[in-house]
Each structure stands twice: as structure tokens, then as C-alpha cells.
Amino acid sequence: MPLLTVHSQQISWTPLLVLGYLFYLLLGAMVFQLLEKQAETHFRDQFQLEKLKFLKNYTCLDRQALEQFVQVLMQAWEKGVNPEGNSTNPSNWDFSNSFFFAGTVVTTIGYGNLSPSTVAGQIFCVFYALFGVPLNLAFLNQLGKGLNAQLITLERWVQKPGRTQVVQTLAVAIFLITGTLLFLVFPPLVFSYVEGWSYGEGFYFTFITLSTIGFGDYVVGTNPNKHYIPVYRSLTAIWIVFGLAWLALVFNVGADLMEKFLQLKWHKPNLSLVEGATIKLEDEPEQPRIHIPS
């Protein structure tokens, strides 16, 4: 177990890692509360004002009728029906959208904007995920091994004699930059054009999706005022699968580097103490032995 040496005492760094993890969560909670709570209060008050204005403009309705209508809208949204538009909106369960939903199930993204509403669909979703999630992990594992093999080949090529450290760093950087462009930089441009989002919103959707966080606040192909090509969401699902493999590889490399950094940092004092003690013993002259006659 990796140990930290403090005043010649060895301490396991695992509790420190747990404390650091909890501190990171607490820090995130405080920052999100600071950034979002005031905005939530503003939107909530604004929504209440809009309801009051609506009641003033339409005196034939009372507050209870309005609240019932809002409840109907919420139920429709929870069932995956967009309240905007009319009954001519495209189905959420055509083949392309169903293919996209199946991808979000096995990849555990789970946007939350669409879910099975029938008992049969819910039961099937449970068993489909039960076998699909391990299958997806096995597929991503093999895909990640392929990407990792390419990275190892690249590292072996740059580590040949005659190639400087600058060339090695440049080659690895090219590998990372290529994946970043294909999965994080260019896709937001496409989503911004098709969905009408800003680039920042497209990048936010891209990262939240590929990291399998999947809040569901941004989902492609759900705007009823847009006309999408039939394979749009299917192509997006395929992009998600390959993007998941690449980003998982990046996360694994980052985790390995962090762990090695911690081990190196916390093992180094132990090694220096041992080396110092060895040198000290070698430099000290041999002490004369005192013979006590019997």
C-alpha cells in the first residue's frame, strides 16, 4: 500500500485520498450552490409572475384550472412528449429515435427526457440493460484496447534511439489532439448548426454525453420545429460509442498518471531515507571491538 512518510512515520495515503475526494465533492457542492441557487430563485419567481399575468389576461380561468393544466404539461414532458408544436410532431419511438434510446440505455448515459411508459416496455428495458450494459463494457474494452495498442505502437516508435524527448511528447500530443478534434471540438460545430445551439452549449452537450453524465437538459433531435434527416440520431449514437471509448482511455491515462504521481511523491521520502541511511553506514568507520576477558 502506498505510504506517506511524515516525521519518520509511515501513513497510508488511502485515507488522505478519501478525504481529498470528499473535499472535492464539498467544493463542487458549494460552487454549484453559489452559481445556480440565485438563478433558480429568479426563474421560479419569474414563472410565478407569468402565471399571474396569464390569469389576468384570461379571466375565465382560475388558479386551480391553470395548475391542473401545468400538471398535464409536466406529465406529458415526463412521458417524452414535447408540449410545443402539435400532434404532427415526429414520433419519439420511430426506429431512429428507438436506436438512439437503446444506445443511451446500454451506455448508461440515460438522459432522462425519454423513458418507457408501458409496463412491458419497462420490463424489457430492465432485461435489455441487464445484458446490454456488460456487452457494451466488453465492446468498449476491446475498442479501448485497440486505441491503446495504437498508442503503445506510437510510444515505441518515438522511443527509438535518436529521437529526442521533444519528438516523443509531440507524437503523443498529436494522438490526443486528433481525438480531441474528432470527439470534442468538431461535433459541437455540427450540433450548433443542426440544433441552433451556441458552440458552448454544443460543447457542454458533447462532454456531458461522452462522460456518461447525461443530464438530459440538452438532447439532439428533440426540437419539434426542426426537420432532421432520418439517420441523424442513429449517426449520433455511433459517434457516442466511439467517443466513449476514446474519452474512457483519456480518463484512464489521467487516473494512472495521478496515481503514479502520488506514489512517486509519497514513496520518494522513504527511498531518500533508506539511501541516506545506507550512505551514512558506508561512510562511518568501523568501530573498534572491545574484548572483555572471561
Short mmCIF file of C-alpha atoms in Angstrom, two decimals:
data_model
loop_
_atom_site.label_atom_id
_atom_site.label_comp_id
_atom_site.label_asym_id
_atom_site.label_seq_id
_atom_site.Cartn_x
_atom_site.Cartn_y
_atom_site.Cartn_z
CA MET A 1 0.00 0.00 0.00
CA PRO A 2 1.41 3.45 -0.88
CA LEU A 3 2.70 5.19 2.22
CA LEU A 4 3.40 8.78 3.15
CA THR A 5 6.34 9.49 5.47
CA VAL A 6 5.79 12.27 7.99
CA HIS A 7 8.40 12.74 10.73
CA SER A 8 9.77 9.24 10.13
CA GLN A 9 6.27 7.73 10.47
CA GLN A 10 4.59 5.90 7.60
CA ILE A 11 0.96 6.82 6.96
CA SER A 12 -1.31 5.19 4.37
CA TRP A 13 -2.35 7.72 1.72
CA THR A 14 -5.69 5.97 1.16
CA PRO A 15 -7.46 7.92 3.96
CA LEU A 16 -5.95 11.10 2.56
CA LEU A 17 -7.32 10.21 -0.86
CA VAL A 18 -10.77 9.63 0.65
CA LEU A 19 -10.61 12.98 2.43
CA GLY A 20 -9.48 14.66 -0.78
CA TYR A 21 -12.37 13.03 -2.67
CA LEU A 22 -14.91 14.23 -0.09
CA PHE A 23 -13.36 17.69 -0.10
CA TYR A 24 -13.70 17.81 -3.89
CA LEU A 25 -17.40 16.90 -3.62
CA LEU A 26 -17.97 19.53 -0.93
CA LEU A 27 -16.15 22.11 -3.03
CA GLY A 28 -18.33 21.27 -6.04
CA ALA A 29 -21.49 21.49 -3.92
CA MET A 30 -20.56 24.95 -2.63
CA VAL A 31 -19.64 26.29 -6.06
CA PHE A 32 -22.78 24.91 -7.74
CA GLN A 33 -24.93 26.32 -4.94
CA LEU A 34 -23.25 29.70 -5.30
CA LEU A 35 -23.69 29.74 -9.09
CA GLU A 36 -27.13 28.18 -9.51
CA LYS A 37 -29.30 28.83 -6.46
CA GLN A 38 -29.86 32.53 -7.14
CA ALA A 39 -30.66 31.85 -10.80
CA GLU A 40 -33.15 29.15 -9.77
CA THR A 41 -34.90 31.59 -7.42
CA HIS A 42 -35.08 34.17 -10.21
CA PHE A 43 -36.60 31.71 -12.70
CA ARG A 44 -39.05 30.42 -10.10
CA ASP A 45 -40.28 33.93 -9.27
CA GLN A 46 -40.47 34.78 -12.96
CA PHE A 47 -42.57 31.67 -13.62
CA GLN A 48 -45.00 32.61 -10.85
CA LEU A 49 -45.33 36.13 -12.31
CA GLU A 50 -46.05 34.67 -15.74
CA LYS A 51 -48.82 32.52 -14.28
CA LEU A 52 -50.36 35.57 -12.60
CA LYS A 53 -50.23 37.53 -15.86
CA PHE A 54 -51.84 34.60 -17.68
CA LEU A 55 -54.72 34.54 -15.16
CA LYS A 56 -55.22 38.29 -15.52
CA ASN A 57 -55.36 38.06 -19.31
CA TYR A 58 -57.69 35.05 -19.29
CA THR A 59 -60.21 35.73 -16.55
CA CYS A 60 -62.27 32.70 -17.50
CA LEU A 61 -59.61 30.52 -15.86
CA ASP A 62 -58.97 30.25 -12.16
CA ARG A 63 -55.73 29.25 -10.43
CA GLN A 64 -56.86 25.66 -9.89
CA ALA A 65 -57.59 25.14 -13.59
CA LEU A 66 -54.23 26.61 -14.51
CA GLU A 67 -52.39 24.38 -12.05
CA GLN A 68 -54.17 21.35 -13.49
CA PHE A 69 -53.10 22.35 -16.99
CA VAL A 70 -49.50 22.81 -15.81
CA GLN A 71 -49.68 19.33 -14.29
CA VAL A 72 -50.84 17.95 -17.64
CA LEU A 73 -47.85 19.61 -19.31
CA MET A 74 -45.47 18.13 -16.73
CA GLN A 75 -46.90 14.65 -17.20
CA ALA A 76 -46.57 14.97 -20.98
CA TRP A 77 -42.95 16.05 -20.61
CA GLU A 78 -42.20 13.15 -18.26
CA LYS A 79 -43.63 10.75 -20.86
CA GLY A 80 -41.33 12.19 -23.52
CA VAL A 81 -43.97 14.28 -25.29
CA ASN A 82 -42.80 17.79 -26.13
CA PRO A 83 -45.59 20.26 -25.21
CA GLU A 84 -44.53 22.54 -28.06
CA GLY A 85 -45.96 22.06 -31.53
CA ASN A 86 -48.92 19.84 -32.31
CA SER A 87 -49.84 16.22 -32.96
CA THR A 88 -47.90 16.22 -36.23
CA ASN A 89 -44.59 16.20 -34.36
CA PRO A 90 -42.41 13.19 -35.27
CA SER A 91 -42.71 10.17 -33.00
CA ASN A 92 -40.18 9.68 -30.22
CA TRP A 93 -40.33 5.96 -30.90
CA ASP A 94 -39.62 5.67 -34.60
CA PHE A 95 -36.69 3.40 -35.48
CA SER A 96 -34.03 6.13 -35.47
CA ASN A 97 -35.11 7.50 -32.10
CA SER A 98 -35.51 3.98 -30.68
CA PHE A 99 -31.98 3.14 -31.85
CA PHE A 100 -30.70 6.27 -30.11
CA PHE A 101 -32.60 5.36 -26.93
CA ALA A 102 -31.17 1.81 -26.98
CA GLY A 103 -27.70 3.35 -27.17
CA THR A 104 -28.36 5.55 -24.15
CA VAL A 105 -29.53 2.50 -22.19
CA VAL A 106 -26.53 0.24 -22.79
CA THR A 107 -24.04 3.11 -22.39
CA THR A 108 -25.77 4.15 -19.11
CA ILE A 109 -26.00 7.77 -20.29
CA GLY A 110 -29.72 7.95 -19.50
CA TYR A 111 -30.66 11.49 -20.49
CA GLY A 112 -33.97 11.20 -18.66
CA ASN A 113 -36.02 13.03 -21.28
CA LEU A 114 -37.46 9.78 -22.64
CA SER A 115 -38.33 6.51 -20.93
CA PRO A 116 -40.67 3.56 -21.49
CA SER A 117 -44.22 4.32 -20.35
CA THR A 118 -45.73 0.85 -20.72
CA VAL A 119 -45.19 -1.96 -18.22
CA ALA A 120 -43.97 -4.26 -20.99
CA GLY A 121 -41.50 -1.61 -22.16
CA GLN A 122 -40.20 -1.07 -18.63
CA ILE A 123 -39.70 -4.79 -18.02
CA PHE A 124 -37.97 -5.23 -21.36
CA CYS A 125 -35.75 -2.21 -20.59
CA VAL A 126 -34.58 -3.83 -17.34
CA PHE A 127 -33.55 -7.10 -19.00
CA TYR A 128 -32.21 -5.28 -22.06
CA ALA A 129 -29.91 -3.23 -19.81
CA LEU A 130 -29.02 -6.30 -17.73
CA PHE A 131 -27.39 -7.94 -20.74
CA GLY A 132 -26.66 -4.81 -22.77
CA VAL A 133 -24.54 -2.95 -20.22
CA PRO A 134 -21.98 -5.81 -19.83
CA LEU A 135 -21.98 -6.25 -23.62
CA ASN A 136 -21.31 -2.54 -24.05
CA LEU A 137 -18.50 -2.66 -21.48
CA ALA A 138 -16.92 -5.62 -23.27
CA PHE A 139 -17.20 -3.81 -26.61
CA LEU A 140 -15.73 -0.58 -25.23
CA ASN A 141 -12.99 -2.60 -23.55
CA GLN A 142 -11.95 -4.16 -26.87
CA LEU A 143 -12.25 -0.81 -28.61
CA GLY A 144 -10.14 0.78 -25.88
CA LYS A 145 -7.54 -1.96 -26.23
CA GLY A 146 -7.32 -1.20 -29.92
CA LEU A 147 -6.81 2.50 -29.26
CA ASN A 148 -4.32 1.68 -26.50
CA ALA A 149 -2.40 -0.62 -28.85
CA GLN A 150 -2.10 2.23 -31.33
CA LEU A 151 -0.86 4.47 -28.55
CA ILE A 152 1.71 1.86 -27.43
CA THR A 153 2.88 1.46 -31.03
CA LEU A 154 3.28 5.21 -31.25
CA GLU A 155 5.22 5.30 -27.97
CA ARG A 156 7.55 2.52 -29.15
CA TRP A 157 8.17 4.37 -32.39
CA VAL A 158 9.09 7.61 -30.67
CA GLN A 159 11.26 5.85 -28.07
CA LYS A 160 13.73 4.57 -30.65
CA PRO A 161 17.30 5.88 -30.30
CA GLY A 162 17.93 9.20 -31.98
CA ARG A 163 14.52 10.66 -31.25
CA THR A 164 14.51 13.39 -28.64
CA GLN A 165 12.08 13.85 -25.79
CA VAL A 166 10.51 16.74 -27.70
CA VAL A 167 9.61 14.41 -30.58
CA GLN A 168 8.14 11.87 -28.17
CA THR A 169 5.99 14.47 -26.45
CA LEU A 170 4.91 15.87 -29.82
CA ALA A 171 3.83 12.43 -31.10
CA VAL A 172 1.69 11.70 -28.01
CA ALA A 173 0.25 15.22 -28.20
CA ILE A 174 -0.77 14.59 -31.82
CA PHE A 175 -2.62 11.44 -30.74
CA LEU A 176 -4.51 13.31 -28.03
CA ILE A 177 -5.18 16.37 -30.18
CA THR A 178 -6.57 14.23 -33.02
CA GLY A 179 -9.07 12.58 -30.68
CA THR A 180 -9.96 15.91 -29.13
CA LEU A 181 -10.73 17.38 -32.54
CA LEU A 182 -12.79 14.38 -33.66
CA PHE A 183 -14.83 13.94 -30.48
CA LEU A 184 -14.84 17.26 -28.61
CA VAL A 185 -14.13 20.16 -30.98
CA PHE A 186 -15.79 19.40 -34.35
CA PRO A 187 -19.04 17.74 -33.10
CA PRO A 188 -20.22 20.90 -31.27
CA LEU A 189 -19.96 22.74 -34.58
CA VAL A 190 -22.33 20.22 -36.16
CA PHE A 191 -24.74 20.30 -33.21
CA SER A 192 -24.69 24.10 -33.18
CA TYR A 193 -25.64 24.17 -36.86
CA VAL A 194 -28.32 21.47 -36.70
CA GLU A 195 -29.86 22.23 -33.31
CA GLY A 196 -29.43 26.01 -33.26
CA TRP A 197 -27.32 25.91 -30.09
CA SER A 198 -24.35 28.09 -29.31
CA TYR A 199 -20.92 26.47 -29.56
CA GLY A 200 -20.66 26.49 -25.77
CA GLU A 201 -23.95 24.63 -25.46
CA GLY A 202 -22.83 22.13 -28.10
CA PHE A 203 -19.52 21.53 -26.30
CA TYR A 204 -21.36 21.17 -23.00
CA PHE A 205 -23.67 18.55 -24.52
CA THR A 206 -20.71 16.74 -26.10
CA PHE A 207 -18.73 16.38 -22.89
CA ILE A 208 -21.72 15.62 -20.67
CA THR A 209 -22.75 12.89 -23.13
CA LEU A 210 -19.35 11.24 -23.67
CA SER A 211 -18.64 11.26 -19.95
CA THR A 212 -22.00 9.40 -19.48
CA ILE A 213 -23.23 12.09 -17.08
CA GLY A 214 -26.25 12.73 -19.32
CA PHE A 215 -28.31 15.35 -17.51
CA GLY A 216 -30.90 15.48 -20.28
CA ASP A 217 -31.12 19.27 -20.43
CA TYR A 218 -29.68 19.13 -23.97
CA VAL A 219 -30.63 16.23 -26.24
CA VAL A 220 -30.20 16.07 -30.00
CA GLY A 221 -33.15 15.63 -32.33
CA THR A 222 -35.90 16.77 -29.95
CA ASN A 223 -36.83 20.20 -31.29
CA PRO A 224 -40.29 19.93 -32.92
CA ASN A 225 -39.57 22.99 -35.06
CA LYS A 226 -36.58 21.30 -36.70
CA HIS A 227 -36.64 18.83 -39.58
CA TYR A 228 -33.92 16.23 -39.03
CA ILE A 229 -32.64 13.68 -41.50
CA PRO A 230 -33.87 10.15 -40.58
CA VAL A 231 -30.42 8.83 -39.61
CA TYR A 232 -29.37 11.88 -37.60
CA ARG A 233 -29.81 10.36 -34.15
CA SER A 234 -28.52 6.97 -35.30
CA LEU A 235 -25.29 8.56 -36.52
CA THR A 236 -25.08 10.45 -33.23
CA ALA A 237 -25.39 7.15 -31.34
CA ILE A 238 -22.48 5.68 -33.33
CA TRP A 239 -20.38 8.78 -32.63
CA ILE A 240 -21.20 8.41 -28.93
CA VAL A 241 -19.91 4.82 -28.81
CA PHE A 242 -16.51 5.67 -30.32
CA GLY A 243 -16.30 8.87 -28.30
CA LEU A 244 -16.95 6.93 -25.11
CA ALA A 245 -14.04 4.60 -25.85
CA TRP A 246 -11.66 7.49 -26.55
CA LEU A 247 -12.66 9.57 -23.54
CA ALA A 248 -12.54 6.50 -21.27
CA LEU A 249 -8.96 5.91 -22.45
CA VAL A 250 -8.09 9.53 -21.68
CA PHE A 251 -9.66 9.23 -18.23
CA ASN A 252 -7.75 6.01 -17.55
CA VAL A 253 -4.46 7.59 -18.61
CA GLY A 254 -5.20 10.59 -16.40
CA ALA A 255 -6.05 8.36 -13.43
CA ASP A 256 -2.86 6.31 -13.93
CA LEU A 257 -0.74 9.44 -14.13
CA MET A 258 -2.34 10.83 -10.98
CA GLU A 259 -1.81 7.58 -9.10
CA LYS A 260 1.82 7.33 -10.24
CA PHE A 261 2.40 10.95 -9.25
CA LEU A 262 1.03 10.31 -5.77
CA GLN A 263 3.02 7.12 -5.36
CA LEU A 264 6.21 8.77 -6.60
CA LYS A 265 5.71 11.79 -4.39
CA TRP A 266 4.93 9.80 -1.28
CA HIS A 267 7.41 7.00 -1.84
CA LYS A 268 10.29 9.34 -2.55
CA PRO A 269 10.89 10.34 1.10
CA ASN A 270 11.12 6.65 2.05
CA LEU A 271 13.70 6.00 -0.64
CA SER A 272 15.74 9.04 0.30
CA LEU A 273 15.77 7.98 3.95
CA VAL A 274 16.95 4.50 3.02
CA GLU A 275 19.61 5.84 0.66
CA GLY A 276 20.77 8.36 3.28
CA ALA A 277 20.99 5.69 5.92
CA THR A 278 22.97 3.44 3.57
CA ILE A 279 25.44 6.19 2.74
CA LYS A 280 25.81 7.05 6.40
CA LEU A 281 26.63 3.45 7.30
CA GLU A 282 29.15 3.21 4.48
CA ASP A 283 30.89 6.45 5.48
CA GLU A 284 31.15 5.66 9.18
CA PRO A 285 34.47 4.00 10.14
CA GLU A 286 34.30 0.62 11.67
CA GLN A 287 34.16 0.93 15.46
CA PRO A 288 36.83 -0.95 17.41
CA ARG A 289 35.57 -4.01 19.17
CA ILE A 290 36.14 -4.23 22.90
CA HIS A 291 37.19 -7.62 24.08
CA ILE A 292 36.18 -8.48 27.62
CA PRO A 293 38.30 -11.26 29.04
CA SER A 294 36.45 -14.03 30.72
#
